[in-house]
């Protein structure tokens, strides 16, 4: 008789977490990731055309980030989490069946829409369900593991893409990617959702206004919103250049993928340890960011394969800090605007990431990639100083 109340929350947490981990893995288990540039090139696209596709993808995400978050506060979040992978699956199918610039463009738009639908909705659903059963304190640990599952999926896709491509070409890789998306959509059906979506034709705009009003009225919410892009944007952008950093250490091209796996392993470890990081508090988070920033600067500036160990350590710290910044934001948001404000933070991250891309291009054009990586450690040191200053001011007040 006494066991049922204590076991019930654990059973509900297990259902949520197993669904979340499976969904996160399947959403990132896309074998097209490592080879889609080859698909575009084989279809006769120029570098300029390929770049325009990436730009279209980014613009789609930026334009829909906040509206999709408000929509997730107005309708079923589980519905959006299911619809996102389905749209992405259609886009991937178009790429393989009709390889042309137009099909690639439509596919990127669908992929951008699918990603936007899940951004904000996933975090909001998980936090609200945990809060409902009295387990909100597990949010950082659970989301850290979910992100780790996604990173493992990326590494697995990188490892399998080559053999599958050799066996069946773009068709086989594309079919596997479509299947992963369909399985992710099916997994989304298992998400529990007990909130009642807002009703009425004005529910979408009402959710948007409510979320933005909360950010304007609460300084702690604004601070948490700004912290998310400050922590996640720089290293998220640098990740795109890690192959060039690794090659710059002088290793053979065949060794580059193995050293990239080392860096990804560091980020995965950071995700798994994020739950323990909640004990650090604001000052501890500042120390984590400063330590990771110093590790990035020293490891990149070394210009040696051994220095990449420090880069992997830095990426682990940044990944853990990213999860902690998200958890910090979720704790400060009221339920009504959770997905909206999470998407606002996502928009800030997207815009900051584009800025980092531009800055990196300017720095790397006149210097080594190691120099650019070292320079972009500075924003993390600055963020750490601001966090410590805010802690000191709060103590005085």
PDB file of C-alpha atoms in Angstrom, residues 238-383:
ATOM      1  CA  UNK A 238      32.894  27.187 -33.547  1.00  0.00           C
ATOM      2  CA  UNK A 239      31.790  23.575 -33.833  1.00  0.00           C
ATOM      3  CA  UNK A 240      31.361  24.082 -37.588  1.00  0.00           C
ATOM      4  CA  UNK A 241      35.054  24.962 -37.876  1.00  0.00           C
ATOM      5  CA  UNK A 242      36.512  22.186 -35.723  1.00  0.00           C
ATOM      6  CA  UNK A 243      37.570  20.095 -38.780  1.00  0.00           C
ATOM      7  CA  UNK A 244      39.691  23.034 -39.937  1.00  0.00           C
ATOM      8  CA  UNK A 245      41.158  23.484 -36.459  1.00  0.00           C
ATOM      9  CA  UNK A 246      42.052  19.777 -36.318  1.00  0.00           C
ATOM     10  CA  UNK A 247      43.615  19.823 -39.771  1.00  0.00           C
ATOM     11  CA  UNK A 248      45.652  22.858 -38.725  1.00  0.00           C
ATOM     12  CA  UNK A 249      47.441  20.751 -36.116  1.00  0.00           C
ATOM     13  CA  UNK A 250      49.265  18.973 -38.948  1.00  0.00           C
ATOM     14  CA  UNK A 251      47.581  15.578 -38.774  1.00  0.00           C
ATOM     15  CA  UNK A 252      46.694  13.586 -41.875  1.00  0.00           C
ATOM     16  CA  UNK A 253      43.194  14.083 -43.270  1.00  0.00           C
ATOM     17  CA  UNK A 254      42.353  10.484 -42.401  1.00  0.00           C
ATOM     18  CA  UNK A 255      43.014  11.242 -38.736  1.00  0.00           C
ATOM     19  CA  UNK A 256      40.701  14.273 -38.635  1.00  0.00           C
ATOM     20  CA  UNK A 257      37.448  12.302 -38.061  1.00  0.00           C
ATOM     21  CA  UNK A 258      38.976  10.440 -35.119  1.00  0.00           C
ATOM     22  CA  UNK A 259      40.063  13.655 -33.407  1.00  0.00           C
ATOM     23  CA  UNK A 260      36.644  15.166 -34.100  1.00  0.00           C
ATOM     24  CA  UNK A 261      35.115  12.236 -32.240  1.00  0.00           C
ATOM     25  CA  UNK A 262      37.329  13.156 -29.291  1.00  0.00           C
ATOM     26  CA  UNK A 263      35.854  16.671 -29.246  1.00  0.00           C
ATOM     27  CA  UNK A 264      32.303  15.311 -29.590  1.00  0.00           C
ATOM     28  CA  UNK A 265      33.013  12.892 -26.751  1.00  0.00           C
ATOM     29  CA  UNK A 266      33.969  15.860 -24.573  1.00  0.00           C
ATOM     30  CA  UNK A 267      30.683  17.577 -25.363  1.00  0.00           C
ATOM     31  CA  UNK A 268      28.771  14.371 -24.642  1.00  0.00           C
ATOM     32  CA  UNK A 269      30.461  14.014 -21.252  1.00  0.00           C
ATOM     33  CA  UNK A 270      29.497  17.616 -20.477  1.00  0.00           C
ATOM     34  CA  UNK A 271      25.857  16.798 -21.198  1.00  0.00           C
ATOM     35  CA  UNK A 272      25.907  13.782 -18.914  1.00  0.00           C
ATOM     36  CA  UNK A 273      27.472  15.783 -16.072  1.00  0.00           C
ATOM     37  CA  UNK A 274      25.160  18.797 -16.426  1.00  0.00           C
ATOM     38  CA  UNK A 275      22.822  17.564 -13.702  1.00  0.00           C
ATOM     39  CA  UNK A 276      25.633  17.624 -11.166  1.00  0.00           C
ATOM     40  CA  UNK A 277      26.411  21.184 -12.209  1.00  0.00           C
ATOM     41  CA  UNK A 278      23.132  22.495 -10.765  1.00  0.00           C
ATOM     42  CA  UNK A 279      24.812  22.487  -7.379  1.00  0.00           C
ATOM     43  CA  UNK A 280      27.305  25.101  -8.554  1.00  0.00           C
ATOM     44  CA  UNK A 281      25.016  28.133  -8.426  1.00  0.00           C
ATOM     45  CA  UNK A 282      25.709  31.351 -10.314  1.00  0.00           C
ATOM     46  CA  UNK A 283      29.283  31.741  -9.059  1.00  0.00           C
ATOM     47  CA  UNK A 284      30.040  28.125  -9.919  1.00  0.00           C
ATOM     48  CA  UNK A 285      28.604  28.588 -13.418  1.00  0.00           C
ATOM     49  CA  UNK A 286      30.889  31.607 -13.858  1.00  0.00           C
ATOM     50  CA  UNK A 287      33.914  29.546 -12.814  1.00  0.00           C
ATOM     51  CA  UNK A 288      32.857  26.772 -15.215  1.00  0.00           C
ATOM     52  CA  UNK A 289      32.630  29.224 -18.118  1.00  0.00           C
ATOM     53  CA  UNK A 290      35.955  30.850 -17.259  1.00  0.00           C
ATOM     54  CA  UNK A 291      37.691  27.486 -16.961  1.00  0.00           C
ATOM     55  CA  UNK A 292      36.241  26.251 -20.248  1.00  0.00           C
ATOM     56  CA  UNK A 293      37.184  29.518 -21.957  1.00  0.00           C
ATOM     57  CA  UNK A 294      40.779  29.260 -20.761  1.00  0.00           C
ATOM     58  CA  UNK A 295      40.947  25.609 -21.840  1.00  0.00           C
ATOM     59  CA  UNK A 296      39.686  26.597 -25.303  1.00  0.00           C
ATOM     60  CA  UNK A 297      42.213  29.413 -25.655  1.00  0.00           C
ATOM     61  CA  UNK A 298      45.206  27.380 -24.485  1.00  0.00           C
ATOM     62  CA  UNK A 299      44.225  24.209 -26.342  1.00  0.00           C
ATOM     63  CA  UNK A 300      43.554  25.975 -29.644  1.00  0.00           C
ATOM     64  CA  UNK A 301      46.626  28.205 -29.436  1.00  0.00           C
ATOM     65  CA  UNK A 302      48.849  25.164 -28.862  1.00  0.00           C
ATOM     66  CA  UNK A 303      48.221  24.075 -32.461  1.00  0.00           C
ATOM     67  CA  UNK A 304      49.007  20.442 -31.634  1.00  0.00           C
ATOM     68  CA  UNK A 305      46.933  17.259 -31.460  1.00  0.00           C
ATOM     69  CA  UNK A 306      47.555  17.136 -27.708  1.00  0.00           C
ATOM     70  CA  UNK A 307      46.010  20.605 -27.405  1.00  0.00           C
ATOM     71  CA  UNK A 308      42.755  19.193 -28.749  1.00  0.00           C
ATOM     72  CA  UNK A 309      42.297  17.421 -25.425  1.00  0.00           C
ATOM     73  CA  UNK A 310      41.845  20.856 -23.850  1.00  0.00           C
ATOM     74  CA  UNK A 311      39.458  21.837 -26.654  1.00  0.00           C
ATOM     75  CA  UNK A 312      37.414  18.698 -25.924  1.00  0.00           C
ATOM     76  CA  UNK A 313      37.420  19.619 -22.228  1.00  0.00           C
ATOM     77  CA  UNK A 314      36.282  23.142 -23.116  1.00  0.00           C
ATOM     78  CA  UNK A 315      33.438  21.859 -25.284  1.00  0.00           C
ATOM     79  CA  UNK A 316      32.346  19.628 -22.424  1.00  0.00           C
ATOM     80  CA  UNK A 317      32.223  22.647 -20.132  1.00  0.00           C
ATOM     81  CA  UNK A 318      30.313  24.707 -22.683  1.00  0.00           C
ATOM     82  CA  UNK A 319      27.790  21.916 -23.263  1.00  0.00           C
ATOM     83  CA  UNK A 320      27.186  21.551 -19.529  1.00  0.00           C
ATOM     84  CA  UNK A 321      26.828  25.322 -19.191  1.00  0.00           C
ATOM     85  CA  UNK A 322      24.342  25.378 -22.084  1.00  0.00           C
ATOM     86  CA  UNK A 323      22.119  22.849 -20.314  1.00  0.00           C
ATOM     87  CA  UNK A 324      22.433  24.757 -17.034  1.00  0.00           C
ATOM     88  CA  UNK A 325      21.553  28.068 -18.713  1.00  0.00           C
ATOM     89  CA  UNK A 326      18.422  26.477 -20.178  1.00  0.00           C
ATOM     90  CA  UNK A 327      17.470  25.041 -16.771  1.00  0.00           C
ATOM     91  CA  UNK A 328      18.037  28.468 -15.205  1.00  0.00           C
ATOM     92  CA  UNK A 329      15.652  30.011 -17.751  1.00  0.00           C
ATOM     93  CA  UNK A 330      12.983  27.351 -17.235  1.00  0.00           C
ATOM     94  CA  UNK A 331      13.005  27.941 -13.463  1.00  0.00           C
ATOM     95  CA  UNK A 332      12.260  31.619 -13.961  1.00  0.00           C
ATOM     96  CA  UNK A 333       9.460  31.327 -16.541  1.00  0.00           C
ATOM     97  CA  UNK A 334       5.806  31.069 -15.655  1.00  0.00           C
ATOM     98  CA  UNK A 335       4.013  28.179 -17.380  1.00  0.00           C
ATOM     99  CA  UNK A 336       1.885  30.298 -19.711  1.00  0.00           C
ATOM    100  CA  UNK A 337       4.768  31.658 -21.787  1.00  0.00           C
ATOM    101  CA  UNK A 338       7.357  28.912 -21.386  1.00  0.00           C
ATOM    102  CA  UNK A 339       7.697  27.837 -25.024  1.00  0.00           C
ATOM    103  CA  UNK A 340       7.500  31.439 -26.240  1.00  0.00           C
ATOM    104  CA  UNK A 341      10.351  32.665 -24.066  1.00  0.00           C
ATOM    105  CA  UNK A 342      12.433  29.562 -24.739  1.00  0.00           C
ATOM    106  CA  UNK A 343      12.071  30.360 -28.428  1.00  0.00           C
ATOM    107  CA  UNK A 344      13.052  33.986 -27.794  1.00  0.00           C
ATOM    108  CA  UNK A 345      16.265  32.660 -26.255  1.00  0.00           C
ATOM    109  CA  UNK A 346      16.668  30.415 -29.302  1.00  0.00           C
ATOM    110  CA  UNK A 347      16.265  33.416 -31.607  1.00  0.00           C
ATOM    111  CA  UNK A 348      18.958  35.253 -29.687  1.00  0.00           C
ATOM    112  CA  UNK A 349      21.222  32.238 -30.090  1.00  0.00           C
ATOM    113  CA  UNK A 350      20.589  32.092 -33.839  1.00  0.00           C
ATOM    114  CA  UNK A 351      21.378  35.781 -34.324  1.00  0.00           C
ATOM    115  CA  UNK A 352      24.481  35.620 -32.144  1.00  0.00           C
ATOM    116  CA  UNK A 353      25.663  32.542 -34.046  1.00  0.00           C
ATOM    117  CA  UNK A 354      25.434  34.403 -37.354  1.00  0.00           C
ATOM    118  CA  UNK A 355      27.500  37.211 -35.813  1.00  0.00           C
ATOM    119  CA  UNK A 356      30.147  34.692 -34.730  1.00  0.00           C
ATOM    120  CA  UNK A 357      30.290  33.300 -38.267  1.00  0.00           C
ATOM    121  CA  UNK A 358      31.035  36.776 -39.600  1.00  0.00           C
ATOM    122  CA  UNK A 359      33.635  37.502 -36.940  1.00  0.00           C
ATOM    123  CA  UNK A 360      35.316  34.165 -37.471  1.00  0.00           C
ATOM    124  CA  UNK A 361      35.605  34.790 -41.205  1.00  0.00           C
ATOM    125  CA  UNK A 362      37.324  38.126 -40.564  1.00  0.00           C
ATOM    126  CA  UNK A 363      39.777  36.704 -38.021  1.00  0.00           C
ATOM    127  CA  UNK A 364      40.602  33.514 -39.929  1.00  0.00           C
ATOM    128  CA  UNK A 365      41.094  35.419 -43.180  1.00  0.00           C
ATOM    129  CA  UNK A 366      44.178  37.086 -41.729  1.00  0.00           C
ATOM    130  CA  UNK A 367      45.351  34.377 -39.341  1.00  0.00           C
ATOM    131  CA  UNK A 368      45.198  30.726 -38.371  1.00  0.00           C
ATOM    132  CA  UNK A 369      42.080  28.890 -37.254  1.00  0.00           C
ATOM    133  CA  UNK A 370      43.747  28.350 -33.895  1.00  0.00           C
ATOM    134  CA  UNK A 371      43.917  32.124 -33.468  1.00  0.00           C
ATOM    135  CA  UNK A 372      40.211  32.524 -34.212  1.00  0.00           C
ATOM    136  CA  UNK A 373      39.305  29.832 -31.666  1.00  0.00           C
ATOM    137  CA  UNK A 374      41.499  31.484 -29.036  1.00  0.00           C
ATOM    138  CA  UNK A 375      39.944  34.907 -29.674  1.00  0.00           C
ATOM    139  CA  UNK A 376      36.431  33.542 -29.235  1.00  0.00           C
ATOM    140  CA  UNK A 377      37.320  32.322 -25.771  1.00  0.00           C
ATOM    141  CA  UNK A 378      37.164  35.982 -24.670  1.00  0.00           C
ATOM    142  CA  UNK A 379      33.325  36.242 -24.700  1.00  0.00           C
ATOM    143  CA  UNK A 380      33.161  33.397 -22.183  1.00  0.00           C
ATOM    144  CA  UNK A 381      35.595  35.131 -19.859  1.00  0.00           C
ATOM    145  CA  UNK A 382      33.507  38.309 -20.174  1.00  0.00           C
ATOM    146  CA  UNK A 383      30.284  36.396 -19.420  1.00  0.00           C
TER     147      UNK A 383
END
